[in-house]
CSV table of C-alpha atoms in Angstrom, one decimal:
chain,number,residue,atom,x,y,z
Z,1,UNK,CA,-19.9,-13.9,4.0
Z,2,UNK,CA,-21.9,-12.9,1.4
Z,3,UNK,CA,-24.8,-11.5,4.1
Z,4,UNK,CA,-22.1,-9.6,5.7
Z,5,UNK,CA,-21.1,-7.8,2.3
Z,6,UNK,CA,-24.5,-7.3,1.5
Z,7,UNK,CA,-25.1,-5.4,5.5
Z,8,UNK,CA,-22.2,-3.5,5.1
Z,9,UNK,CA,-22.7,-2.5,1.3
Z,10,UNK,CA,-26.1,-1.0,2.8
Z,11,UNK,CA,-24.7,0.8,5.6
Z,12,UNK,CA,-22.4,2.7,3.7
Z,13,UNK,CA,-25.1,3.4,1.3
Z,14,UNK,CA,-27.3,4.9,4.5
Z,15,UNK,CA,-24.0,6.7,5.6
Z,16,UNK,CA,-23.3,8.0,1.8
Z,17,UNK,CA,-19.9,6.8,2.1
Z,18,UNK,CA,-20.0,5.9,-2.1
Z,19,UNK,CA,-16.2,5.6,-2.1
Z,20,UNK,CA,-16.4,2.8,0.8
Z,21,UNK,CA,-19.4,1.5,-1.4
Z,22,UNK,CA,-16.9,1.5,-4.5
Z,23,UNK,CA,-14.4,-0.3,-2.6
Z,24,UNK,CA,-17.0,-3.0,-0.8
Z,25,UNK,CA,-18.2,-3.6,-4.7
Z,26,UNK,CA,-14.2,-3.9,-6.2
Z,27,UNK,CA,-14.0,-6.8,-3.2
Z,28,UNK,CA,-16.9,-8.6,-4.7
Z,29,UNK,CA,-15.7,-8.3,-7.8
Z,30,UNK,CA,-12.4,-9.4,-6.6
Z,31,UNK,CA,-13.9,-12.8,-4.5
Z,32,UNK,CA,-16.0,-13.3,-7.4
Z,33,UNK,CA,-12.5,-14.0,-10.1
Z,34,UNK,CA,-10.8,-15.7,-7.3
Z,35,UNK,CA,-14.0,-18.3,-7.1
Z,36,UNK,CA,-14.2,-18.4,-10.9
Z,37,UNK,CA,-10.3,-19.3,-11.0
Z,38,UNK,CA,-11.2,-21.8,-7.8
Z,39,UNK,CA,-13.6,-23.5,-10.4
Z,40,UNK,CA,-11.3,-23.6,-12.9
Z,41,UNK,CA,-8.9,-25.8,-11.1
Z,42,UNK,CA,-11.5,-28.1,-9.7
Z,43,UNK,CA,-13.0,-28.7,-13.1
Z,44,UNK,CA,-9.0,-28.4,-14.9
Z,45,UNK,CA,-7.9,-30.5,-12.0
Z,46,UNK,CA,-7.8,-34.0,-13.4
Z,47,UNK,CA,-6.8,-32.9,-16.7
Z,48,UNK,CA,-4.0,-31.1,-15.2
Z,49,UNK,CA,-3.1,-33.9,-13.4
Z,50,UNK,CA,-2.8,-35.9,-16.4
Z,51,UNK,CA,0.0,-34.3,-18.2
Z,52,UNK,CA,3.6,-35.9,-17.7
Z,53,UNK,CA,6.9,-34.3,-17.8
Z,54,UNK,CA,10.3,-35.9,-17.6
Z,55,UNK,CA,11.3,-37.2,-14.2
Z,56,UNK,CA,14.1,-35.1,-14.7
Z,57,UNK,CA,12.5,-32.2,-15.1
Z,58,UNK,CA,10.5,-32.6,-12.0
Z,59,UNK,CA,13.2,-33.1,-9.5
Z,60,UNK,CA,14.7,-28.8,-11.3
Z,61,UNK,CA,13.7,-25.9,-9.6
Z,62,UNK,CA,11.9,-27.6,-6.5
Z,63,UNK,CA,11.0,-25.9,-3.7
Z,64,UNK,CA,12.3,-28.0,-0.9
Z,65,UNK,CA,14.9,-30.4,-0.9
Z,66,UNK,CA,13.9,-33.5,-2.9
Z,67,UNK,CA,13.6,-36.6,0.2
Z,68,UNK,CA,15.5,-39.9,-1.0
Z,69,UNK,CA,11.9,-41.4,-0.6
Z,70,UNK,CA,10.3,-39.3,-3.1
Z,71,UNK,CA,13.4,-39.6,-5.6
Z,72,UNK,CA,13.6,-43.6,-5.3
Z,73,UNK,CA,10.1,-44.1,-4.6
Z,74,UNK,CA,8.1,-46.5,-7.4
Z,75,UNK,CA,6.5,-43.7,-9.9
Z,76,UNK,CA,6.3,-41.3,-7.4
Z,77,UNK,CA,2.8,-41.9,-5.6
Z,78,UNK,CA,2.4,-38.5,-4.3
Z,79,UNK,CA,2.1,-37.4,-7.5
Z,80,UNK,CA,-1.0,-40.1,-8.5
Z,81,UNK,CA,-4.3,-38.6,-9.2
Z,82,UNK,CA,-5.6,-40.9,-6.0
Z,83,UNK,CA,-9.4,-40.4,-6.1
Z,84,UNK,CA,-9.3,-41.9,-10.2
Z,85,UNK,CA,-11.5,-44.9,-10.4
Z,86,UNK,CA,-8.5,-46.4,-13.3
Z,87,UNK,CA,-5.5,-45.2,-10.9
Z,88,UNK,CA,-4.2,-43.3,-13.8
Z,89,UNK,CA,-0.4,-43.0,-13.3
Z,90,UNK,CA,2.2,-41.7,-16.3
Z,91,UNK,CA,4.7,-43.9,-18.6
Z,92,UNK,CA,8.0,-45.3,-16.9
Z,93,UNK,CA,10.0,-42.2,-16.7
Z,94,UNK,CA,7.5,-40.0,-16.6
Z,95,UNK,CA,5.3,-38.2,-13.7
Z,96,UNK,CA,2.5,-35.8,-13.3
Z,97,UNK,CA,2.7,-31.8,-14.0
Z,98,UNK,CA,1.4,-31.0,-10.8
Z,99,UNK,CA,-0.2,-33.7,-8.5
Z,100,UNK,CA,-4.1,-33.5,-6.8
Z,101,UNK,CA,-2.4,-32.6,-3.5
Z,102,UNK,CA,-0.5,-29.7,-5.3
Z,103,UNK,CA,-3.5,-28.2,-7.3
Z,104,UNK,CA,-5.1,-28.4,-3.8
Z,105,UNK,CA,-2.4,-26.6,-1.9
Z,106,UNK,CA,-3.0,-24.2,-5.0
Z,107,UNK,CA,-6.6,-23.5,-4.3
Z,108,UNK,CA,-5.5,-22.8,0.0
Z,109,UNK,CA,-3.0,-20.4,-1.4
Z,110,UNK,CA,-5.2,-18.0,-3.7
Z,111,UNK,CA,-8.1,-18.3,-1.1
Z,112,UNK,CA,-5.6,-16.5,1.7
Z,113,UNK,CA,-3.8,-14.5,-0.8
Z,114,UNK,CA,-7.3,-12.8,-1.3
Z,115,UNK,CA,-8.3,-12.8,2.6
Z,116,UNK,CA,-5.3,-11.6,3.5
Z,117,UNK,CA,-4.9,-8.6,0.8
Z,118,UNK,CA,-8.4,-7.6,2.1
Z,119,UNK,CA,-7.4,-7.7,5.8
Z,120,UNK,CA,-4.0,-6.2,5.5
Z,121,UNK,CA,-6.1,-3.0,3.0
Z,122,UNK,CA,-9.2,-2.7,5.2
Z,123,UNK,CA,-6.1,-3.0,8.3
Z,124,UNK,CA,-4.7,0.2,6.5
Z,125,UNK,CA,-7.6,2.1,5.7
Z,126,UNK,CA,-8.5,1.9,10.1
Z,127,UNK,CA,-4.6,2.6,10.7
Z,128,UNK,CA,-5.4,6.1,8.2
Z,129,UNK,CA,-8.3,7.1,9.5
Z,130,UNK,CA,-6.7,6.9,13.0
Z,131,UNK,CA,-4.0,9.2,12.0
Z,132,UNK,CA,-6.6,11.6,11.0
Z,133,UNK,CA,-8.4,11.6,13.7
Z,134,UNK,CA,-5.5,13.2,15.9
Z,135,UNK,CA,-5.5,16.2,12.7
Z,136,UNK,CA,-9.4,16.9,14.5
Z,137,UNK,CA,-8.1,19.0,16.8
Z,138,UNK,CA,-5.8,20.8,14.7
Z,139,UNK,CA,-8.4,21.7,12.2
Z,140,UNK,CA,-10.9,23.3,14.8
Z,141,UNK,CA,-7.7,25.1,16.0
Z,142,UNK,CA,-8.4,27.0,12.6
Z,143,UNK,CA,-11.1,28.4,14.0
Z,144,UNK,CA,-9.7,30.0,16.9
Z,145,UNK,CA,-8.3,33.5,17.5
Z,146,UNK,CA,-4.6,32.4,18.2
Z,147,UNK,CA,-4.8,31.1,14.4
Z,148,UNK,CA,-6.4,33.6,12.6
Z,149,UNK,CA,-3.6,36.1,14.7
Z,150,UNK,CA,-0.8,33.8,13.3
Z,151,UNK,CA,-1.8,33.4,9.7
Z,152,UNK,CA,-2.8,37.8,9.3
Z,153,UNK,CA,-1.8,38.5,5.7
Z,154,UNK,CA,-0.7,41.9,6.9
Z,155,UNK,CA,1.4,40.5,9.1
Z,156,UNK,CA,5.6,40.5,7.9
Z,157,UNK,CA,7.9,37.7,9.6
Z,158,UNK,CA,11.1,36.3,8.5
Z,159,UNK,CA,11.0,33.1,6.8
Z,160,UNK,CA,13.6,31.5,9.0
Z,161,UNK,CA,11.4,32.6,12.3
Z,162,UNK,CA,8.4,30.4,10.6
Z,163,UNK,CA,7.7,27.2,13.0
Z,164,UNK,CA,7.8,24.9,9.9
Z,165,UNK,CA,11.1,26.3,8.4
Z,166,UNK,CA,12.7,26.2,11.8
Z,167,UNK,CA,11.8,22.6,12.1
Z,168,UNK,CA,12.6,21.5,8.1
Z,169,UNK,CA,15.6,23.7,7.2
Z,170,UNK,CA,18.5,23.8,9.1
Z,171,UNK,CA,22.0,23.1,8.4
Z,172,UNK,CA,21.7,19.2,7.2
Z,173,UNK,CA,18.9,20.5,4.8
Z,174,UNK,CA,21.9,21.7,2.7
Z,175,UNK,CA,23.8,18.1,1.8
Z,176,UNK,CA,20.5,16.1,-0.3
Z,177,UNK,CA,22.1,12.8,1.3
Z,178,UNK,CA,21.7,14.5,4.9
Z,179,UNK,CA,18.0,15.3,4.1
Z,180,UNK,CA,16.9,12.0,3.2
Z,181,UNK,CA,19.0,10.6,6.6
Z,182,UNK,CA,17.0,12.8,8.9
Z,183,UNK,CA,13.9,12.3,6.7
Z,184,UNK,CA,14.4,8.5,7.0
Z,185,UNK,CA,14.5,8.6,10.7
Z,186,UNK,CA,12.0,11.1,11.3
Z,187,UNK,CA,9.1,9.2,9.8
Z,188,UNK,CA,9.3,6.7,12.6
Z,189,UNK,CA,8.6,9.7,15.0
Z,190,UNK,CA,5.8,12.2,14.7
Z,191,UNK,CA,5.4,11.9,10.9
Z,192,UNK,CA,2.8,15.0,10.4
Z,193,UNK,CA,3.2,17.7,12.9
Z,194,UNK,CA,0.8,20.4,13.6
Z,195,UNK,CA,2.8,23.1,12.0
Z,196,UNK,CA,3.4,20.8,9.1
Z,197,UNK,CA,-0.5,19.9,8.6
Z,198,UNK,CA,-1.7,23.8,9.3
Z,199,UNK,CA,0.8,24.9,6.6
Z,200,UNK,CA,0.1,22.6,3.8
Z,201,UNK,CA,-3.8,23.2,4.9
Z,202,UNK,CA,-3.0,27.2,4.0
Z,203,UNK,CA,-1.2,26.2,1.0
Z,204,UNK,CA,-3.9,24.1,-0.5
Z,205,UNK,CA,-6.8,26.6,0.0
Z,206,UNK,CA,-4.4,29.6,-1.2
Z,207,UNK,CA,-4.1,27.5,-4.4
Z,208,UNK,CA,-7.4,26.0,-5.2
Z,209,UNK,CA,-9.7,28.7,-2.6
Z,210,UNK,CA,-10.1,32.1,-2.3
Z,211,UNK,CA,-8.6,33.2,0.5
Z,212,UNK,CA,-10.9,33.6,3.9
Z,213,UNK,CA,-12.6,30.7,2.8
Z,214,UNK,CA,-13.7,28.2,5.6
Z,215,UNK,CA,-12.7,24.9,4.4
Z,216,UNK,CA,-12.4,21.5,6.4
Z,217,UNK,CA,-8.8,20.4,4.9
Z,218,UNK,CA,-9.4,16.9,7.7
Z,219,UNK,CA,-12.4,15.9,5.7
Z,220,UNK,CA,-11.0,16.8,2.0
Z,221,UNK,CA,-8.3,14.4,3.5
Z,222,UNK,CA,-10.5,11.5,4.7
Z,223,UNK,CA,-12.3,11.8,1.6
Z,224,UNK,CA,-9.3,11.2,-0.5
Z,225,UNK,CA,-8.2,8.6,1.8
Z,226,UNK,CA,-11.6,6.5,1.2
Z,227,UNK,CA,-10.8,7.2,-2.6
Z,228,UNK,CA,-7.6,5.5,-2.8
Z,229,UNK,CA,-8.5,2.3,-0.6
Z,230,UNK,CA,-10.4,1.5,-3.6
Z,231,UNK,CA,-7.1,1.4,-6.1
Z,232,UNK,CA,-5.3,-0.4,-3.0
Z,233,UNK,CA,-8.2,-3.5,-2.2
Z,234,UNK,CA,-8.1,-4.3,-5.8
Z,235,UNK,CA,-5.8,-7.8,-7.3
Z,236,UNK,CA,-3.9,-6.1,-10.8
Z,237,UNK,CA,-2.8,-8.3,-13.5
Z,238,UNK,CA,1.0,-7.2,-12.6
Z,239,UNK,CA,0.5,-8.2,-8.8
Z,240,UNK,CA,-0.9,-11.8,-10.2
Z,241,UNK,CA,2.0,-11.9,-12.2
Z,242,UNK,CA,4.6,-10.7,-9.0
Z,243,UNK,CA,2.8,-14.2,-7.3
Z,244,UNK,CA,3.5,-16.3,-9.7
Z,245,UNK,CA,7.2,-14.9,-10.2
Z,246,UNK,CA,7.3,-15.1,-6.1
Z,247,UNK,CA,6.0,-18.9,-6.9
Z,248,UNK,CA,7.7,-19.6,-9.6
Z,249,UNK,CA,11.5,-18.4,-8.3
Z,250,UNK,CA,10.9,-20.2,-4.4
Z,251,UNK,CA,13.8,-22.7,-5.1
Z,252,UNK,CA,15.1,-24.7,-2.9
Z,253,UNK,CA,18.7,-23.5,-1.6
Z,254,UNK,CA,17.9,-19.7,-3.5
Z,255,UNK,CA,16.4,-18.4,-0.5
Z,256,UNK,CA,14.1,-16.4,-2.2
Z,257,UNK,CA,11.6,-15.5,0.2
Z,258,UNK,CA,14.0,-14.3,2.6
Z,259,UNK,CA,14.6,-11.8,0.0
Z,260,UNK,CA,10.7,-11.0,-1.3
Z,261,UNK,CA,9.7,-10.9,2.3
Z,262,UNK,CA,12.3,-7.9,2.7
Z,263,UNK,CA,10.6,-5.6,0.0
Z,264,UNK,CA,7.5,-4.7,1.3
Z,265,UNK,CA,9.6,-3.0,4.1
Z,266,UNK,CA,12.2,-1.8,2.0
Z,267,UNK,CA,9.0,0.1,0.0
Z,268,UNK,CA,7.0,1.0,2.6
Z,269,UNK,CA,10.8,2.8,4.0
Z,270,UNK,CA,11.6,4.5,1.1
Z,271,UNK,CA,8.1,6.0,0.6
Z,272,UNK,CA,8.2,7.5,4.4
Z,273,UNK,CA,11.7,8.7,3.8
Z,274,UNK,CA,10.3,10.6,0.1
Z,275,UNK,CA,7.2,12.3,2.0
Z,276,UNK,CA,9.2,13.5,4.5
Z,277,UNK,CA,11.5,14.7,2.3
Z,278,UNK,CA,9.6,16.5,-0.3
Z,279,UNK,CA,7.9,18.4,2.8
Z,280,UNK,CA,11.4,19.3,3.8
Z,281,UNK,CA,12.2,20.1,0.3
Z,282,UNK,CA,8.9,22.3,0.7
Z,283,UNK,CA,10.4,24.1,3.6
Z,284,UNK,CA,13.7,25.1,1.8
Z,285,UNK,CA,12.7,26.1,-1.1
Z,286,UNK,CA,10.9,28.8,1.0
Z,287,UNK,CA,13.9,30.1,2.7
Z,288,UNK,CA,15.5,30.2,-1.3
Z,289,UNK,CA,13.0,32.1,-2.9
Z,290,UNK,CA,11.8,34.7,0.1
Z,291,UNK,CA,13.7,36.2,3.0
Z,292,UNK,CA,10.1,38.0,4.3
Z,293,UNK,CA,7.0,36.7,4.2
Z,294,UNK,CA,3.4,37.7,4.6
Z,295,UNK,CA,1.4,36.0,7.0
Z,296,UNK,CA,2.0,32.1,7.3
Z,297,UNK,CA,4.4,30.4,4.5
Z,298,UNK,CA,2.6,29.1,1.7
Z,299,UNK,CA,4.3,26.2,0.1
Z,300,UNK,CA,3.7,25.3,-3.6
Z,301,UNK,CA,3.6,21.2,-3.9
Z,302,UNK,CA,4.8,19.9,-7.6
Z,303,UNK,CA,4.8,16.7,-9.2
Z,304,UNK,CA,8.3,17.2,-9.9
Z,305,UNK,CA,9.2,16.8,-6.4
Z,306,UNK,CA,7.8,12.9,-6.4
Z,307,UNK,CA,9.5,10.3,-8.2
Z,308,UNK,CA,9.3,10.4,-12.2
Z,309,UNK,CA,7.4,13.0,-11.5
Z,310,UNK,CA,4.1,11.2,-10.6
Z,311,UNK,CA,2.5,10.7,-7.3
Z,312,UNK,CA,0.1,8.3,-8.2
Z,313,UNK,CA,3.2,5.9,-8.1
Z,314,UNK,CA,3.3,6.3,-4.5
Z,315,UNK,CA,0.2,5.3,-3.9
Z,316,UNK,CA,0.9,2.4,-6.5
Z,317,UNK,CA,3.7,1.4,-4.3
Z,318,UNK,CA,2.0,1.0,-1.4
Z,319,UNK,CA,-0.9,-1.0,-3.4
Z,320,UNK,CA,2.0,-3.4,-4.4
Z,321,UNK,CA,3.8,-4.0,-0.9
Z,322,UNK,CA,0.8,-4.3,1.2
Z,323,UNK,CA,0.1,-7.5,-1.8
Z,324,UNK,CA,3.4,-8.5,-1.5
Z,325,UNK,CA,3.3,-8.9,2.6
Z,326,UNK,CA,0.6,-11.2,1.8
Z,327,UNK,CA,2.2,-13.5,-0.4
C-alpha cells in the first residue's frame, strides 16, 4: 500500500496535479493516526481489559439482545482476557469494560471506517470529474460563431425570451414551496444544462474578467473540484465524534441505524434540491430586476442565497454524509 501511495504521489507530481498531491499527502496523514490509534489499542488492550464495571451495568445500553447464555453464563467468559498466562477474570459481580474480542472488533471497525471514507471520496472525485467531462463540449461551443452571435452585447432581447429564464422562471417559480418541489425533482434529471452552465460561465468572467476574455470556465471548474477533495478525504474531530455517537447510541430495540443510515440521503437530497434552487432563484431575480437585457443574462451569485449565508457549508455537508455512509 504504501508503494502504491508513493507511485501515485509521483505521478501527480509529473502531472503537476499539487491539489491531487495535497489530497494523496492528507490520506497519509490520515492512515498514519488511524495506525497510531491501532497501536494504542494493542498496547492499551490488556489494560483495558482489566477494568470491571458492575454486571448490571454491562447488560444497559447493549447493542443486541442480551442471549440467556451470556446473562446466566459463570463470569461471563466472553468477556475473559483469554490469551493471559494468570486467566485474569474480575470479582463476583463484576466483568470486563470491554473484552479482547470487543477491542478487536474495534480495531476491524476503524480500519474500514478509514478504507471506506477513502473509497467512497476518491468514488466521488471520478463521479465529478465525469460530470465535467460532458461540460467539454459546451465550453469549446464558446468558441464558435453561433455563441459569440448569441452572447453580442449590442444585441437587446427580452428577459423572459432568454433560454435559461424560460427554463427557471415560470409560474411555480412564484410560490418558494413550489420552487424547492420542482427543484427537488429536477436534480435527479439533467442537473446542469447547457444553457445553465454557458450562463453562469458569462456571469463569472463578467464579474472577475474583462469582458472578451478567453477563459476555460471547465478547467477553473476541475481545478476547484481537485481543491475540495482534499477538505472531503480528510477524518475531522466532529466526524470521530458523530462515530462514536453512531457507536455509542446502537441500542438494542432503538433502531438507531435505521435512522443514521437515512441521513446521508436525506443530506445529499437537500443539497441537490438548494443548488437547483439558488440557480432558479438566479433566474428570477433576473426577470425582477430587468425587463430587456443586453446580450446573454448575467446572473450575480451571493452568499446570501446559500444557507446561513455560507457555501463552504455545502461542501461541509457533503464531507459529513459521504463519512456518515461509511459508518
Amino acid at each position: 500500500l504504501e508503494g502504491i501511495l508513493h507511485h501515485l504521489g509521483q505521478w501527480f507530481s509529473k502531472r503537476k496535479k499539487k491539489a491531487l498531491f495535497d489530497a494523496l499527502e492528507k490520506v497519509k496523514s490520515e492512515l498514519m493516526t488511524l495506525g497510531f490509534i491501532s497501536l494504542l489499542l494493542t498496547v492499551t488492550a490488556r489494560y483495558i481489559s482489566r477494568i470491571c464495571i458492575p454486571a448490571g451495568a454491562a447488560h444497559t445500553m447493549l447493542p443486541c439482545k442480551l442471549s440467556r447464555s451470556s446473562e446466566h453464563g459463570e463470569g461471563h467468559g466472553r468477556r475473559h482476557l483469554s490469551e493471559e498466562p494468570a486467566n485474569f477474570s474480575c470479582p463476583k459481580g463484576m466483568v470486563s469494560l470491554v473484552s479482547t474480542d470487543g477491542l478487536h472488533q474495534l480495531h476491524i471497525f476503524v480500519f474500514f471506517l478509514a478504507v471506506f471514507h477513502v473509497t467512497f471520496s476518491a468514488i466521488t472525485m471520478s463521479l465529478g470529474r465525469a460530470k465535467t467531462r460532458i461540460w467539454k463540449e459546451w465550453e469549446k461551443d464558446t468558441s464558435s460563431i453561433t455563441y459569440e452571435f448569441s452572447a453580442d452585447p449590442s444585441k437587446f432581447r427580452l428577459t423572459h425570451q432568454t433560454s435559461f429564464v424560460r427554463q427557471h422562471a415560470s409560474c411555480w417559480s412564484k410560490s418558494t414551496i413550489m420552487l424547492y418541489v420542482v427543484s427537488f425533482f429536477r436534480q435527479f434529471f439533467r442537473s446542469v444544462r447547457r444553457t445553465d452552465y454557458l450562463t453562469l460561465r458569462h456571469g463569472f468572467i463578467a464579474a472577475h474578467l474583462s469582458p472578451g476574455t478567453r477563459f476555460n470556465f471547465r478547467k477553473y471548474i476541475k481545478r476547484s473540484l481537485q481543491d475540495d477533495f482534499k477538505t472531503v478525504v480528510g477524518i475531522s474531530p466532529p466526524l470521530w465524534a458523530s462515530a462514536l455517537a453512531v457507536m455509542l447510541f446502537n441500542v438494542h430495540g432503538w433502531h438507531n441505524l435505521f435512522w443514521f443510515s437515512t441521513i446521508p440521503l436525506v443530506v445529499i437530497l437537500a443539497i441537490g434540491t438548494k443548488l437547483q434552487a439558488i440557480i432558479a432563484r438566479m433566474a428570477v431575480e433576473i426577470t425582477e430586476k430587468h425587463t430587456v437585457i443586453q446580450g446573454m443574462p448575467v446572473v450575480k451569485l451571493s452568499d446570501e442565497h446559500f444557507w446561513f449565508g455560507k457555501p463552504h457549508m455545502v461542501l461541509h455537508l457533503i464531507h459529513f454524509a459521504l463519512f456518515q455512509e461509511c459508518i
